[in-house]
Amino acid sequence: MSIFSRKNDEAQTTGDTATTSAVDPALAALSGEYVIDPAHTSIGFTVRHAMVTNVRGAFQEHEGTLTLDGEHPENSTAAIDVSMASIDTGAPDRDGHLRSADFFDAEQFPKMTFRSTSAEERGGDSYRISGDLTIKDVTKPLTIDLEFNGSATDPFGNQRVGFEGTAEMLRSDWGLTYNAALETGGVLVGDKLKLTFDISAIKKAPEAA
């Protein structure tokens, strides 16, 4: 059963049948605000290079929060900030170029941000969250498909939840248009990017009254 699923119990009454809905207490208990654990979270991407292979990379510095609503999943939210200077593709020269004004202009625009605007339960452990992704000075909608990986209490007493997800985007929609033509036809860098998310988040303790 997924984190946001609701149980339906059929109650028999005299002469007819009524259906009532009850929330699984174990799932409802997961509702609350969570802080993304950067040490156990990865945000990466894949893009086509020279028309023949893929380059993969990740952002090493990020932070964010999740607010989960076990009774009404459509009210769940996410907010993520990513440091653009933390990009790592395993090639320092390429990373420096990606930080430059040709691409992210990380000095002038140090953060990429995502702020959710809606959430949707899609059955089982599958969810879809939509929101606004801002890169440099351009904000466009982005939809992320997520799978709930479960919850656990770690050895330090932290209650954790895990999600993994993917999204696709065209970098040109966010003004990332740098490219170079190939002698054999085509371009050096593909327009389509696949984003990947593997998120571990820790539930915040209730504030003292």
PDB file of N, CA and C in Angstrom, residues 3 26-27 30 34 148-153 159-162:
ATOM      1  N   ILE A   3       2.081   5.346   0.374  1.00  0.00           N
ATOM      2  CA  ILE A   3       2.084   6.261   1.509  1.00  0.00           C
ATOM      3  C   ILE A   3       0.798   7.059   1.630  1.00  0.00           C
ATOM      4  N   ALA A  26      -1.156   4.239  10.135  1.00  0.00           N
ATOM      5  CA  ALA A  26       0.286   4.152   9.895  1.00  0.00           C
ATOM      6  C   ALA A  26       0.712   5.091   8.770  1.00  0.00           C
ATOM      7  N   LEU A  27      -0.134   5.204   7.759  1.00  0.00           N
ATOM      8  CA  LEU A  27       0.187   6.097   6.651  1.00  0.00           C
ATOM      9  C   LEU A  27      -0.038   7.549   7.039  1.00  0.00           C
ATOM     10  N   LEU A  30       2.778   9.390   8.717  1.00  0.00           N
ATOM     11  CA  LEU A  30       3.900   9.891   7.926  1.00  0.00           C
ATOM     12  C   LEU A  30       3.692  11.323   7.455  1.00  0.00           C
ATOM     13  N   TYR A  34       9.265  17.374   5.941  1.00  0.00           N
ATOM     14  CA  TYR A  34      10.525  16.635   5.859  1.00  0.00           C
ATOM     15  C   TYR A  34      11.599  17.534   5.249  1.00  0.00           C
ATOM     16  N   PHE A 148       7.282   6.086  -4.655  1.00  0.00           N
ATOM     17  CA  PHE A 148       7.541   6.085  -3.222  1.00  0.00           C
ATOM     18  C   PHE A 148       8.287   4.806  -2.871  1.00  0.00           C
ATOM     19  N   ASN A 149       9.479   4.932  -2.278  1.00  0.00           N
ATOM     20  CA  ASN A 149      10.312   3.774  -1.975  1.00  0.00           C
ATOM     21  C   ASN A 149      10.113   3.232  -0.567  1.00  0.00           C
ATOM     22  N   GLY A 150       9.328   3.920   0.238  1.00  0.00           N
ATOM     23  CA  GLY A 150       9.055   3.428   1.576  1.00  0.00           C
ATOM     24  C   GLY A 150       9.507   4.385   2.653  1.00  0.00           C
ATOM     25  N   SER A 151       9.319   3.959   3.905  1.00  0.00           N
ATOM     26  CA  SER A 151       9.713   4.756   5.057  1.00  0.00           C
ATOM     27  C   SER A 151      10.411   3.853   6.056  1.00  0.00           C
ATOM     28  N   ALA A 152      11.247   4.457   6.903  1.00  0.00           N
ATOM     29  CA  ALA A 152      11.993   3.687   7.896  1.00  0.00           C
ATOM     30  C   ALA A 152      12.511   4.629   8.967  1.00  0.00           C
ATOM     31  N   THR A 153      12.783   4.061  10.140  1.00  0.00           N
ATOM     32  CA  THR A 153      13.462   4.794  11.202  1.00  0.00           C
ATOM     33  C   THR A 153      14.922   4.364  11.199  1.00  0.00           C
ATOM     34  N   GLN A 159      13.020   9.524  11.328  1.00  0.00           N
ATOM     35  CA  GLN A 159      12.035   8.910  10.446  1.00  0.00           C
ATOM     36  C   GLN A 159      12.290   9.412   9.028  1.00  0.00           C
ATOM     37  N   ARG A 160      12.534   8.482   8.117  1.00  0.00           N
ATOM     38  CA  ARG A 160      12.878   8.819   6.751  1.00  0.00           C
ATOM     39  C   ARG A 160      11.830   8.330   5.764  1.00  0.00           C
ATOM     40  N   VAL A 161      11.710   9.056   4.659  1.00  0.00           N
ATOM     41  CA  VAL A 161      10.955   8.584   3.505  1.00  0.00           C
ATOM     42  C   VAL A 161      11.865   8.687   2.288  1.00  0.00           C
ATOM     43  N   GLY A 162      11.597   7.848   1.293  1.00  0.00           N
ATOM     44  CA  GLY A 162      12.406   7.855   0.080  1.00  0.00           C
ATOM     45  C   GLY A 162      11.554   7.897  -1.168  1.00  0.00           C
TER      46      GLY A 162
END
